GROMACS .gro file of C-alpha atoms in nm:
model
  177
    1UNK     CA    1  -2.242   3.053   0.344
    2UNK     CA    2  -2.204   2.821   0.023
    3UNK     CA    3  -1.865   2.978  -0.025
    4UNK     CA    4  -1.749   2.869   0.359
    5UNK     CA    5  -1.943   2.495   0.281
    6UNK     CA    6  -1.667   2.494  -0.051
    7UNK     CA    7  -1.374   2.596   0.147
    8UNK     CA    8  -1.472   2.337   0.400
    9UNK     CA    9  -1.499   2.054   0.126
   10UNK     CA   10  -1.184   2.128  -0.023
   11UNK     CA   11  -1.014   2.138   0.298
   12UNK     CA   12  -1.156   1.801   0.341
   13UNK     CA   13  -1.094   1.661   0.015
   14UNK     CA   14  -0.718   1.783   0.062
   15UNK     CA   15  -0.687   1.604   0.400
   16UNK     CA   16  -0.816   1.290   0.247
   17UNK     CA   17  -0.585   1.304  -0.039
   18UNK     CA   18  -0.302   1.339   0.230
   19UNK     CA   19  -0.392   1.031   0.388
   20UNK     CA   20  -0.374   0.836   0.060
   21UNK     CA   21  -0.142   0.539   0.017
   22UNK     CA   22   0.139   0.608  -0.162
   23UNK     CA   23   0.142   0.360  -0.461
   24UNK     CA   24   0.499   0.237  -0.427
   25UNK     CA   25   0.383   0.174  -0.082
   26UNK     CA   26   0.136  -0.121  -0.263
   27UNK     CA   27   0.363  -0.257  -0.412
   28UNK     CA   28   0.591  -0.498  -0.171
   29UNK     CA   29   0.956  -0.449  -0.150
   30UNK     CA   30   1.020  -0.805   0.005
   31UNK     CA   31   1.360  -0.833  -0.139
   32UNK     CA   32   1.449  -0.459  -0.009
   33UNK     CA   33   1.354  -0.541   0.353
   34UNK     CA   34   1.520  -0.876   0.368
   35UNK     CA   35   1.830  -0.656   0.275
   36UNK     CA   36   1.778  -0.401   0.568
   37UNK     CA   37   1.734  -0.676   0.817
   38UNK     CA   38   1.984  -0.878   0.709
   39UNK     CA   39   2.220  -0.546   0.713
   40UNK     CA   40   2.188  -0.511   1.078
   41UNK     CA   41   2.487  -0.719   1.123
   42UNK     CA   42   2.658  -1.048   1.093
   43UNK     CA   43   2.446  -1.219   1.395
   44UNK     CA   44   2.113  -1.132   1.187
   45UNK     CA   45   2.051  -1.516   0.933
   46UNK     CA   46   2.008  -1.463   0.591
   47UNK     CA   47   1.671  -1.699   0.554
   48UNK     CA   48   1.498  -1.586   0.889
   49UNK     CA   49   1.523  -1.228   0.756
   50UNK     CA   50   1.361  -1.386   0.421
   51UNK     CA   51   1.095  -1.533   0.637
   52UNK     CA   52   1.009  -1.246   0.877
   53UNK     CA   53   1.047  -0.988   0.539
   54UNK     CA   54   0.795  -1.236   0.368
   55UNK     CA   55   0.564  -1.227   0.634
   56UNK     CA   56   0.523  -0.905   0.751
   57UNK     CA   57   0.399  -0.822   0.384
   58UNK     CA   58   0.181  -1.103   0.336
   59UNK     CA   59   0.035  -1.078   0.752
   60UNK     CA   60  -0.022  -0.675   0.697
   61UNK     CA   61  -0.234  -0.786   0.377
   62UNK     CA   62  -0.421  -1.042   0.590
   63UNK     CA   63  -0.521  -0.819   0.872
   64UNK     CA   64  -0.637  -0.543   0.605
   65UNK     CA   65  -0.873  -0.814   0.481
   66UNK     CA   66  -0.952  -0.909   0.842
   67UNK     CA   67  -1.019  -0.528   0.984
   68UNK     CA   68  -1.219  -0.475   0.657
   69UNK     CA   69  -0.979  -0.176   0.576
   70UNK     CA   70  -1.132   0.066   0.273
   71UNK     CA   71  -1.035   0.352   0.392
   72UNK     CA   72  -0.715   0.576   0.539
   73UNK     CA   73  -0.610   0.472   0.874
   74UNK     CA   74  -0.750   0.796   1.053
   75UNK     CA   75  -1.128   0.752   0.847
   76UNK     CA   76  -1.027   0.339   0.978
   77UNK     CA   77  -1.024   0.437   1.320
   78UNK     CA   78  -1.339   0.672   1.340
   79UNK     CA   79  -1.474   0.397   1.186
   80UNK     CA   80  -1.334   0.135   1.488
   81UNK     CA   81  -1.394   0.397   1.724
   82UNK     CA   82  -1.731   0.412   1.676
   83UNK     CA   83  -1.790   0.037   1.646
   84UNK     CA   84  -1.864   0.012   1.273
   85UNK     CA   85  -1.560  -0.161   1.171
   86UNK     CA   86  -1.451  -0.504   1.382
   87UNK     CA   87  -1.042  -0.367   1.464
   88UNK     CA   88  -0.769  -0.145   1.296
   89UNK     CA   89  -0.623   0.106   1.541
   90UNK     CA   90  -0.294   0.118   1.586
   91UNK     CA   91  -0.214  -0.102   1.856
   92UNK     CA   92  -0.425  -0.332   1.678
   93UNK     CA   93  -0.211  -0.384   1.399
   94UNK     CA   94   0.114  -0.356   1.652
   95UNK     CA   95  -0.017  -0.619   1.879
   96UNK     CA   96  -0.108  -0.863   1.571
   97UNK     CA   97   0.218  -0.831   1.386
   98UNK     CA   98   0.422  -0.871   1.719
   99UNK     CA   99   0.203  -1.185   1.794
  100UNK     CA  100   0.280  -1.363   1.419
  101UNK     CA  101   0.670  -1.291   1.443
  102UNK     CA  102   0.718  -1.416   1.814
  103UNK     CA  103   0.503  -1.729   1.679
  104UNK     CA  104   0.820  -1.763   1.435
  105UNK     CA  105   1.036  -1.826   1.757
  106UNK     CA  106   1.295  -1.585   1.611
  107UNK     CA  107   1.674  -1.701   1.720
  108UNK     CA  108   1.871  -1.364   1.548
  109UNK     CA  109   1.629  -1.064   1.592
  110UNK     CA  110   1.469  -0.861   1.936
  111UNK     CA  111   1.132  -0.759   1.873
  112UNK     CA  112   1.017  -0.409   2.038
  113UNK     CA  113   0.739  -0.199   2.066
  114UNK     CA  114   0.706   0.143   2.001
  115UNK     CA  115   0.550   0.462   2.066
  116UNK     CA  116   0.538   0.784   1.873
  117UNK     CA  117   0.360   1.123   1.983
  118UNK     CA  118   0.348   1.025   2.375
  119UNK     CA  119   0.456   1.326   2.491
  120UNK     CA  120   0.278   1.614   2.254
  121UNK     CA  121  -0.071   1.709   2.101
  122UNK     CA  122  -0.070   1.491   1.820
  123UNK     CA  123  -0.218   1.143   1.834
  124UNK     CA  124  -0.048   0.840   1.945
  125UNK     CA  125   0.106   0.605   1.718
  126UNK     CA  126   0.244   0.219   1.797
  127UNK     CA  127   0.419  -0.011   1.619
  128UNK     CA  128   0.675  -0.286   1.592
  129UNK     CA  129   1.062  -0.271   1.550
  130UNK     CA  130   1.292  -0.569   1.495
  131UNK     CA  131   1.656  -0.564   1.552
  132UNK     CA  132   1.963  -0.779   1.550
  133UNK     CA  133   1.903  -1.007   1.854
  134UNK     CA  134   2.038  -0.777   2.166
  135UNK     CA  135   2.086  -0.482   1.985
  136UNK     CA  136   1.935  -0.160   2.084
  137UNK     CA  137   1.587  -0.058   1.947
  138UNK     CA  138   1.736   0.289   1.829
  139UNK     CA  139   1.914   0.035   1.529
  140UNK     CA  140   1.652  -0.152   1.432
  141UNK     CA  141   1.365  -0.138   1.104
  142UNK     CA  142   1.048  -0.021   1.188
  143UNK     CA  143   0.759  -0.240   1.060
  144UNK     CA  144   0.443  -0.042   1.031
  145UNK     CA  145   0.132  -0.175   0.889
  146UNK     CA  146  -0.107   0.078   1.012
  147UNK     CA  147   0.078   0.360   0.825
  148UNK     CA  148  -0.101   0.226   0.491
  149UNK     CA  149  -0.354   0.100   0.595
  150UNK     CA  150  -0.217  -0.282   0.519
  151UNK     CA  151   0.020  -0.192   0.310
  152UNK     CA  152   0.338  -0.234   0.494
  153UNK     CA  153   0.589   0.061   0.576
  154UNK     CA  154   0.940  -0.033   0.713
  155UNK     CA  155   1.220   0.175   0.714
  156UNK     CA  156   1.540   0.185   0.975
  157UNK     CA  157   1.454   0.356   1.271
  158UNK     CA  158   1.656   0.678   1.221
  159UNK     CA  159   1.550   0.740   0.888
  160UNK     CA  160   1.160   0.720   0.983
  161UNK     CA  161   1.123   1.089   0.928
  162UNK     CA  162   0.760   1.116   1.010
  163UNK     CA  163   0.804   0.933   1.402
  164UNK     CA  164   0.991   0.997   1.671
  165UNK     CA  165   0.984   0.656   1.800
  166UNK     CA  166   0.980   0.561   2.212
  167UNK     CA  167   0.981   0.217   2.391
  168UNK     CA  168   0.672   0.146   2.524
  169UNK     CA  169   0.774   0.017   2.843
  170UNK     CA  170   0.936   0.349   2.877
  171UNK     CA  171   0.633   0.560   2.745
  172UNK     CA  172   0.397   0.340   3.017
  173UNK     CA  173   0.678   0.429   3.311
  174UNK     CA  174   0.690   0.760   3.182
  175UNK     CA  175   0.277   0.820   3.174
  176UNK     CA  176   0.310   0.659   3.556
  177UNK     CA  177   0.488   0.881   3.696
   0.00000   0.00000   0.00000
């Protein structure tokens, strides 16, 4: 028995560990995501890819304080789930960081939502994903603060290995019918 009770805690202490945040992930890459967006083409304007670079860092940081994030995001969201911590799922974060930018009235970018894992076993996952103002979503970054718990993740759409990313109008249409 005491040798099944150490398997068990190693097995959990491993899945912790895998949920840990990256440390380049703390440190903000501001000037690296202000290139990406600005990348997506010649419509995209140099300083509102500043701004919205700027602020999705310094927002993510604001709503870890706010959601009273200490721990990964899948410990987070027991912890929401179960009413002990204020907000921090997912959509949480999604809805939140697509409410700031829109408040930025944003003339050169489309803002999207997102859905990964709609369609298999493992769980759900939203997020946000700006593009070049009538682009496709497929072209965009993906800007996901949940990921790290606060600590924002962005990377272009196609080269976020870990998500296969959906619209969510089209996930909703697709869970309709």
């Amino acid at each position: 028995m005491t040798r099944i009770f150490k398997l068990l805690a190693c097995f959990v202490v491993l899945a912790l560990t895998a949920c840990a945040v990256p440390k380049a992930a703390q440190t903000p890459d501001v000037d690296g995501l202000r290139r990406a967006l600005v990348a997506m083409g010649d419509f995209v304007a140099a300083d509102e890819a500043d701004t919205v670079a700027r602020l999705s860092y310094a927002y993510s940081l604001q709503l870890r304080a706010e959601y009273q994030v200490s721990d990964p995001p899948l410990v987070h969201n027991a912890k929401v789930n179960k009413g002990r911590k204020p907000r921090g799922l997912c959509w949480h974060w999604a809805d939140d960081l697509e409410a700031r930018l829109r408040s930025e009235d944003l003339q050169t970018f489309s803002l999207y939502r997102a859905i990964a894992n709609s369609d298999n076993l493992r769980i759900e996952h939203s997020t946000v994903i700006l593009a070049e103002r009538g682009a496709p979503m497929e072209t965009g970054v993906v800007l996901d603060p949940w990921r790290y718990g606060g600590y924002l993740f962005w990377a272009p759409v196609a080269e976020d290995t870990r998500y296969r990313w959906k619209s969510r109008a089209q996930v909703f249409l697709d869970k309709r019918n």
